[in-house]
Amino acid sequence: MLIKSFKSSLLFVIPVFFVISVKAQNVGIGTTAPAGKLHIDLTGAATNFAILIDDDDADNPTIRFRKALTSKGFMMIDGNDFKLGTYNSNPTGKLILETSSISRMYISPAGNIGISQADPISKLQIVGGTDASSTQHGFIMLGIETAENLVIDNNEILARNNGVVSTLFLGRDGSKVQLGNGADEAGTKLQITSGNDVGLPDAQSGYMMMGTQGSTNMVLDNNEIQVRNNGAGGHLYLQNGGGNVFIGDATNFNSSHRLGVDGNAVILGAVRIGETVTPGGYKLAVDGKAICTELLVRLVPNWPDYVFNNQYKLRGLNEVEEFIKKNNHLPGIPSAKEVESNGVNVGEMQKLQMEKIEELTLYIIELKKEIEKLKAAN
């Protein structure tokens, strides 16, 4: 039987019988006991079409759903496209897909899609997944479970390969990764263009933070690296397990150099080489030998030119002899015991040695005069 109304036609295939239940106002096609307003039973039918809507011209066949005389939703053939949606007369209506009588997917009036989220606030919002791990599939999985795949949960992105954690590549084809909305810098592979200045305690975390804020962490901004420990300054370790550190051009350094600096270095605090404790009052402490081709020591004033001053009191040789016999060292020169205990102040020792050299010069001049007198007397 073919029932055609105006521009669209409805074809009912009735292989056995057609019954209208007037009392119940239900229509049964292929059944004598319709369970709804229209009940179609295809049992024994020669076709699998329960309802066929056909249109032989350019109009778009539509099934419209209304409630209280207000159009709520529709199904439509629009050219080659199939449309399912709500009307603008139903501005708060959602499109909902269900399985097992449970709502699974929502499309909001604004066009946002929610999976297990009735009121999505973004173009795609997914909730209710599992934690991303080598065996858990997160909220989204891209790829095949038994091959390479990527899983995402609410705060993780994990690359896997057949159940084993794999490598996550960003910009593998040569493109760059940029975080922030600053100007694009050509030639960089990773660019972070927004953040704040690093500082203490943990209020300022720079452009990048590695670690836990309440524990040890390292923060970076556009020109600083800072290590912190629970809000206080921490320790920065470079090549803690071995290896070398080069600053500047490493061309002139080799694997035996633990630290190489190409250029000038300024150190305002104390420096320890081979020492764990810097003696108080000193800027450089070296436990071991040191070698140099030139050493300049800037002394305090009072270089011993005063020895040649007429007011300088030069000890007599007899007095010097008595002092040596008693103390086993020259007057004004520290003893071996003092040197062993306190070391040698290079600048001060140079001054004392020059004083003795100048005194020795005066003794030689005096001795020369005595010799000349003896020669003249003979």
Short mmCIF file of C-alpha atoms in Angstrom, two decimals:
data_model
loop_
_atom_site.label_atom_id
_atom_site.label_comp_id
_atom_site.label_asym_id
_atom_site.label_seq_id
_atom_site.Cartn_x
_atom_site.Cartn_y
_atom_site.Cartn_z
CA MET A 1 0.00 0.00 0.00
CA LEU A 2 1.43 3.45 -0.88
CA ILE A 3 0.17 6.51 0.91
CA LYS A 4 1.40 9.75 -0.60
CA SER A 5 0.75 13.14 0.95
CA PHE A 6 1.68 16.22 -1.01
CA LYS A 7 5.46 16.32 -1.58
CA SER A 8 6.56 13.33 0.50
CA SER A 9 5.42 9.75 0.46
CA LEU A 10 5.20 7.11 3.13
CA LEU A 11 5.44 3.54 1.98
CA PHE A 12 4.03 0.93 4.32
CA VAL A 13 4.92 -2.62 3.43
CA ILE A 14 2.15 -4.84 4.77
CA PRO A 15 2.92 -8.48 4.08
CA VAL A 16 0.21 -10.01 6.25
CA PHE A 17 -2.46 -7.63 7.54
CA PHE A 18 -3.23 -4.06 8.59
CA VAL A 19 -5.13 -3.47 11.83
CA ILE A 20 -6.34 -0.26 13.40
CA SER A 21 -7.30 -0.51 17.08
CA VAL A 22 -9.95 2.16 17.33
CA LYS A 23 -10.57 1.83 21.04
CA ALA A 24 -6.94 2.09 22.04
CA GLN A 25 -6.16 4.39 19.11
CA ASN A 26 -3.03 2.35 18.37
CA VAL A 27 -2.01 1.39 14.85
CA GLY A 28 -0.46 -2.00 14.21
CA ILE A 29 1.29 -2.98 10.99
CA GLY A 30 2.15 -6.65 10.91
CA THR A 31 0.72 -7.17 14.39
CA THR A 32 -2.75 -7.46 15.92
CA ALA A 33 -1.59 -6.17 19.30
CA PRO A 34 0.12 -2.82 18.74
CA ALA A 35 2.00 -1.72 21.84
CA GLY A 36 2.26 1.92 20.83
CA LYS A 37 0.58 4.54 18.71
CA LEU A 38 2.37 2.96 15.75
CA HIS A 39 3.73 -0.56 16.04
CA ILE A 40 5.42 -2.16 13.04
CA ASP A 41 6.37 -5.85 13.17
CA LEU A 42 8.51 -7.11 10.27
CA THR A 43 8.35 -10.76 11.29
CA GLY A 44 8.05 -12.79 8.10
CA ALA A 45 8.24 -9.68 5.92
CA ALA A 46 10.09 -9.75 2.61
CA THR A 47 11.86 -6.45 3.37
CA ASN A 48 13.84 -4.95 6.23
CA PHE A 49 12.36 -1.47 5.71
CA ALA A 50 9.93 -0.66 8.52
CA ILE A 51 9.40 2.89 7.30
CA LEU A 52 10.60 4.33 4.01
CA ILE A 53 10.39 8.05 3.40
CA ASP A 54 10.99 9.01 -0.21
CA ASP A 55 11.04 12.31 -2.06
CA ASP A 56 11.25 12.56 -5.80
CA ASP A 57 12.03 16.27 -6.04
CA ALA A 58 14.42 18.81 -4.49
CA ASP A 59 12.66 19.13 -1.13
CA ASN A 60 14.21 17.76 2.06
CA PRO A 61 12.18 14.96 3.71
CA THR A 62 11.82 15.76 7.40
CA ILE A 63 10.41 14.12 10.49
CA ARG A 64 9.55 16.77 13.05
CA PHE A 65 9.03 16.22 16.78
CA ARG A 66 6.82 18.61 18.74
CA LYS A 67 5.79 18.98 22.35
CA ALA A 68 2.92 21.22 23.44
CA LEU A 69 2.71 22.43 19.84
CA THR A 70 6.34 23.62 20.00
CA SER A 71 8.86 22.09 17.59
CA LYS A 72 11.64 20.45 19.62
CA GLY A 73 13.70 18.30 17.25
CA PHE A 74 13.91 16.79 13.79
CA MET A 75 15.47 14.28 11.46
CA MET A 76 16.08 15.49 7.92
CA ILE A 77 17.66 14.52 4.62
CA ASP A 78 19.39 17.70 3.37
CA GLY A 79 20.73 16.93 -0.07
CA ASN A 80 23.19 14.12 0.59
CA ASP A 81 23.43 14.93 4.31
CA PHE A 82 21.49 13.44 7.19
CA LYS A 83 20.64 15.92 9.95
CA LEU A 84 19.56 15.22 13.50
CA GLY A 85 19.04 18.12 15.82
CA THR A 86 16.93 20.64 17.69
CA TYR A 87 15.00 23.65 16.43
CA ASN A 88 15.72 27.25 17.35
CA SER A 89 12.28 27.22 18.98
CA ASN A 90 13.92 24.94 21.57
CA PRO A 91 16.94 27.11 22.55
CA THR A 92 17.79 25.15 25.72
CA GLY A 93 17.42 21.67 24.26
CA LYS A 94 20.40 19.32 24.06
CA LEU A 95 21.13 16.45 21.72
CA ILE A 96 21.78 13.36 23.88
CA LEU A 97 23.02 9.90 22.87
CA GLU A 98 22.44 6.94 25.17
CA THR A 99 23.53 3.32 25.51
CA SER A 100 22.07 0.83 28.00
CA SER A 101 19.55 3.53 28.97
CA ILE A 102 22.40 5.74 30.21
CA SER A 103 23.15 9.15 28.73
CA ARG A 104 26.68 9.04 27.30
CA MET A 105 27.16 11.99 24.97
CA TYR A 106 25.71 15.49 25.01
CA ILE A 107 25.71 18.31 22.48
CA SER A 108 24.75 21.57 24.15
CA PRO A 109 22.72 24.38 22.53
CA ALA A 110 26.03 26.24 22.10
CA GLY A 111 27.50 23.34 20.13
CA ASN A 112 29.80 22.07 22.89
CA ILE A 113 30.26 18.30 23.09
CA GLY A 114 30.36 16.52 26.42
CA ILE A 115 31.20 12.88 27.04
CA SER A 116 29.80 11.90 30.44
CA GLN A 117 29.37 15.63 30.96
CA ALA A 118 25.80 16.97 30.70
CA ASP A 119 26.76 20.65 30.48
CA PRO A 120 30.06 20.89 28.57
CA ILE A 121 31.74 24.28 28.84
CA SER A 122 34.26 23.79 26.01
CA LYS A 123 34.11 22.48 22.45
CA LEU A 124 34.96 19.02 23.80
CA GLN A 125 34.83 18.08 27.49
CA ILE A 126 35.43 14.52 28.68
CA VAL A 127 35.01 13.34 32.28
CA GLY A 128 34.79 10.01 34.04
CA GLY A 129 37.78 8.23 32.48
CA THR A 130 40.60 6.31 34.11
CA ASP A 131 44.13 7.30 35.07
CA ALA A 132 46.58 7.17 32.17
CA SER A 133 49.17 4.42 32.70
CA SER A 134 50.75 1.50 30.87
CA THR A 135 47.51 -0.49 31.40
CA GLN A 136 44.86 2.21 31.99
CA HIS A 137 43.53 4.08 28.97
CA GLY A 138 42.81 7.52 30.42
CA PHE A 139 40.02 9.71 29.07
CA ILE A 140 41.18 9.61 25.42
CA MET A 141 43.26 7.06 23.52
CA LEU A 142 44.73 7.75 20.09
CA GLY A 143 46.05 4.74 18.20
CA ILE A 144 45.81 0.97 18.61
CA GLU A 145 46.15 -0.58 22.06
CA THR A 146 48.54 -3.30 20.88
CA ALA A 147 50.75 -0.85 18.95
CA GLU A 148 51.84 2.76 19.39
CA ASN A 149 49.19 4.88 21.10
CA LEU A 150 48.75 8.03 23.16
CA VAL A 151 46.52 8.22 26.24
CA ILE A 152 45.32 11.36 28.00
CA ASP A 153 43.59 11.78 31.35
CA ASN A 154 42.64 14.96 33.22
CA ASN A 155 46.28 15.90 33.93
CA GLU A 156 48.53 13.47 32.04
CA ILE A 157 49.71 12.69 28.52
CA LEU A 158 51.38 9.29 28.12
CA ALA A 159 52.91 7.63 25.06
CA ARG A 160 52.82 3.82 24.96
CA ASN A 161 53.73 0.97 22.67
CA ASN A 162 51.80 -2.28 23.16
CA GLY A 163 51.33 -1.79 26.90
CA VAL A 164 54.84 -0.43 27.55
CA VAL A 165 55.61 3.22 28.29
CA SER A 166 57.18 4.76 25.18
CA THR A 167 58.69 8.07 24.02
CA LEU A 168 56.52 11.16 23.60
CA PHE A 169 57.66 13.30 20.66
CA LEU A 170 56.74 16.97 20.23
CA GLY A 171 57.61 18.68 16.96
CA ARG A 172 59.39 15.55 15.72
CA ASP A 173 59.07 16.61 12.09
CA GLY A 174 61.16 19.72 12.74
CA SER A 175 58.39 22.06 13.84
CA LYS A 176 58.64 23.99 17.10
CA VAL A 177 56.78 23.90 20.40
CA GLN A 178 55.75 27.23 21.94
CA LEU A 179 54.23 27.80 25.38
CA GLY A 180 52.65 31.21 25.89
CA ASN A 181 51.48 33.83 23.40
CA GLY A 182 54.64 35.85 22.84
CA ALA A 183 56.28 36.64 19.52
CA ASP A 184 57.51 33.65 17.56
CA GLU A 185 61.31 33.36 17.57
CA ALA A 186 62.52 31.75 14.37
CA GLY A 187 64.89 28.80 14.67
CA THR A 188 63.94 27.71 18.20
CA LYS A 189 62.53 24.25 18.90
CA LEU A 190 60.97 25.03 22.30
CA GLN A 191 59.96 28.56 23.27
CA ILE A 192 58.31 29.69 26.52
CA THR A 193 57.14 33.28 26.24
CA SER A 194 55.27 34.02 29.45
CA GLY A 195 55.80 33.68 33.19
CA ASN A 196 57.08 35.71 36.11
CA ASP A 197 60.38 36.50 37.80
CA VAL A 198 61.77 33.72 39.98
CA GLY A 199 62.04 34.48 43.68
CA LEU A 200 61.81 33.32 47.28
CA PRO A 201 59.82 31.94 48.89
CA ASP A 202 57.67 29.98 46.42
CA ALA A 203 55.37 32.79 45.29
CA GLN A 204 57.28 33.44 42.07
CA SER A 205 57.92 30.34 39.97
CA GLY A 206 59.32 31.85 36.77
CA TYR A 207 58.52 30.50 33.32
CA MET A 208 59.23 26.86 34.21
CA MET A 209 59.35 24.86 37.45
CA MET A 210 60.75 21.36 37.84
CA GLY A 211 59.99 19.56 41.09
CA THR A 212 57.44 19.99 43.89
CA GLN A 213 56.68 23.46 45.22
CA GLY A 214 56.69 22.35 48.86
CA SER A 215 59.97 20.44 48.45
CA THR A 216 63.06 20.74 46.25
CA ASN A 217 62.47 22.41 42.90
CA MET A 218 64.27 24.39 40.22
CA VAL A 219 62.67 27.42 38.59
CA LEU A 220 63.70 29.33 35.48
CA ASP A 221 62.66 32.66 34.04
CA ASN A 222 64.02 34.42 30.97
CA ASN A 223 67.49 35.04 32.50
CA GLU A 224 67.68 33.23 35.86
CA ILE A 225 68.01 29.71 37.27
CA GLN A 226 67.16 29.24 40.94
CA VAL A 227 67.08 26.13 43.11
CA ARG A 228 64.75 26.15 46.11
CA ASN A 229 63.92 23.85 48.98
CA ASN A 230 60.49 24.38 50.52
CA GLY A 231 60.58 28.14 50.02
CA ALA A 232 64.26 28.64 50.90
CA GLY A 233 67.36 28.68 48.73
CA GLY A 234 68.60 25.22 47.77
CA HIS A 235 71.72 23.73 46.18
CA LEU A 236 72.34 23.59 42.43
CA TYR A 237 74.34 20.54 41.34
CA LEU A 238 75.93 20.36 37.88
CA GLN A 239 77.14 16.97 36.62
CA ASN A 240 76.64 15.53 40.11
CA GLY A 241 77.24 12.00 38.85
CA GLY A 242 80.33 12.83 36.79
CA GLY A 243 81.13 14.61 33.56
CA ASN A 244 82.35 18.11 32.87
CA VAL A 245 80.92 21.63 32.82
CA PHE A 246 82.02 24.10 30.14
CA ILE A 247 81.02 27.76 30.07
CA GLY A 248 81.53 29.43 26.71
CA ASP A 249 83.53 27.84 23.89
CA ALA A 250 84.70 24.34 24.89
CA THR A 251 87.24 24.04 22.05
CA ASN A 252 90.27 24.48 24.31
CA PHE A 253 89.06 22.08 27.01
CA ASN A 254 89.27 18.30 27.25
CA SER A 255 87.66 15.50 29.24
CA SER A 256 90.06 15.97 32.18
CA HIS A 257 88.71 19.45 32.88
CA ARG A 258 85.77 19.25 35.28
CA LEU A 259 85.09 22.99 34.86
CA GLY A 260 86.03 25.07 31.85
CA VAL A 261 85.35 28.80 31.56
CA ASP A 262 86.06 30.54 28.26
CA GLY A 263 86.20 34.20 29.26
CA ASN A 264 86.49 36.21 32.45
CA ALA A 265 85.08 35.01 35.76
CA VAL A 266 84.18 37.21 38.73
CA ILE A 267 83.82 35.60 42.17
CA LEU A 268 82.87 37.90 45.03
CA GLY A 269 82.98 35.30 47.79
CA ALA A 270 85.65 32.88 48.98
CA VAL A 271 87.06 30.14 46.73
CA ARG A 272 88.13 26.71 48.02
CA ILE A 273 90.28 24.36 45.94
CA GLY A 274 90.76 20.96 47.52
CA GLU A 275 89.41 22.41 50.77
CA THR A 276 86.06 21.90 52.45
CA VAL A 277 86.44 24.83 54.85
CA THR A 278 87.81 28.27 54.00
CA PRO A 279 89.99 29.71 56.79
CA GLY A 280 88.44 32.86 58.17
CA GLY A 281 89.42 36.13 56.52
CA TYR A 282 90.76 34.56 53.29
CA LYS A 283 89.31 34.72 49.78
CA LEU A 284 91.24 31.75 48.33
CA ALA A 285 92.15 28.45 50.00
CA VAL A 286 94.16 25.80 48.12
CA ASP A 287 94.93 22.41 49.63
CA GLY A 288 97.77 21.34 47.34
CA LYS A 289 100.35 22.82 45.02
CA ALA A 290 99.87 25.91 42.87
CA ILE A 291 101.96 27.02 39.91
CA CYS A 292 102.00 30.23 37.91
CA THR A 293 104.33 32.07 35.54
CA GLU A 294 103.76 35.43 37.20
CA LEU A 295 102.45 36.52 40.58
CA LEU A 296 101.80 40.10 41.61
CA VAL A 297 101.33 40.81 45.31
CA ARG A 298 100.10 44.27 46.16
CA LEU A 299 101.50 45.21 49.54
CA VAL A 300 100.45 47.68 52.12
CA PRO A 301 102.65 50.81 52.25
CA ASN A 302 105.98 51.02 54.16
CA TRP A 303 108.23 49.07 51.81
CA PRO A 304 111.62 48.83 53.62
CA ASP A 305 113.34 51.75 51.91
CA TYR A 306 113.34 53.15 55.45
CA VAL A 307 116.48 51.02 56.07
CA PHE A 308 118.49 53.53 54.04
CA ASN A 309 117.12 56.46 56.03
CA ASN A 310 119.73 58.16 58.24
CA GLN A 311 117.38 57.83 61.24
CA TYR A 312 117.18 54.02 60.85
CA LYS A 313 118.85 52.25 63.76
CA LEU A 314 120.87 49.39 62.31
CA ARG A 315 121.68 46.64 64.76
CA GLY A 316 125.33 45.98 65.32
CA LEU A 317 126.66 42.66 64.08
CA ASN A 318 127.51 41.62 67.61
CA GLU A 319 123.89 42.22 68.64
CA VAL A 320 122.67 40.24 65.63
CA GLU A 321 125.03 37.42 66.50
CA GLU A 322 123.76 37.24 70.07
CA PHE A 323 120.11 37.21 68.86
CA ILE A 324 120.82 34.37 66.45
CA LYS A 325 122.56 32.31 69.13
CA LYS A 326 119.61 32.77 71.45
CA ASN A 327 116.65 32.40 68.98
CA ASN A 328 118.05 30.48 66.00
CA HIS A 329 116.61 32.95 63.47
CA LEU A 330 117.20 36.50 62.29
CA PRO A 331 115.66 39.43 64.18
CA GLY A 332 112.25 40.39 62.77
CA ILE A 333 111.86 37.09 60.89
CA PRO A 334 109.25 34.55 62.11
CA SER A 335 110.59 31.36 63.63
CA ALA A 336 110.14 27.93 62.07
CA LYS A 337 107.51 27.12 64.70
CA GLU A 338 105.52 30.24 63.84
CA VAL A 339 105.68 29.45 60.13
CA GLU A 340 104.54 25.88 60.77
CA SER A 341 101.57 27.09 62.79
CA ASN A 342 100.55 30.19 60.84
CA GLY A 343 102.03 29.76 57.39
CA VAL A 344 103.86 32.47 55.48
CA ASN A 345 102.36 35.76 54.41
CA VAL A 346 104.05 36.09 51.02
CA GLY A 347 103.80 39.86 50.81
CA GLU A 348 104.92 40.41 54.38
CA MET A 349 107.79 37.90 53.98
CA GLN A 350 108.96 39.65 50.83
CA LYS A 351 109.02 42.89 52.79
CA LEU A 352 111.01 41.33 55.66
CA GLN A 353 113.44 39.67 53.29
CA MET A 354 113.99 42.97 51.49
CA GLU A 355 114.59 44.62 54.86
CA LYS A 356 117.30 42.04 55.65
CA ILE A 357 118.82 42.40 52.17
CA GLU A 358 119.05 46.16 52.61
CA GLU A 359 120.50 45.73 56.12
CA LEU A 360 123.00 43.24 54.69
CA THR A 361 123.92 45.79 52.04
CA LEU A 362 124.66 48.36 54.74
CA TYR A 363 126.78 45.81 56.63
CA ILE A 364 128.75 45.10 53.44
CA ILE A 365 129.28 48.82 52.81
CA GLU A 366 130.46 49.27 56.40
CA LEU A 367 132.73 46.23 56.07
CA LYS A 368 134.19 47.63 52.85
CA LYS A 369 135.04 50.86 54.61
CA GLU A 370 136.80 48.94 57.38
CA ILE A 371 138.81 46.96 54.83
CA GLU A 372 139.86 50.13 53.01
CA LYS A 373 141.02 51.67 56.32
CA LEU A 374 143.14 48.60 57.04
CA LYS A 375 144.64 48.74 53.58
CA ALA A 376 145.46 52.43 54.00
CA ALA A 377 147.08 51.80 57.42
CA ASN A 378 149.41 49.18 55.94
#
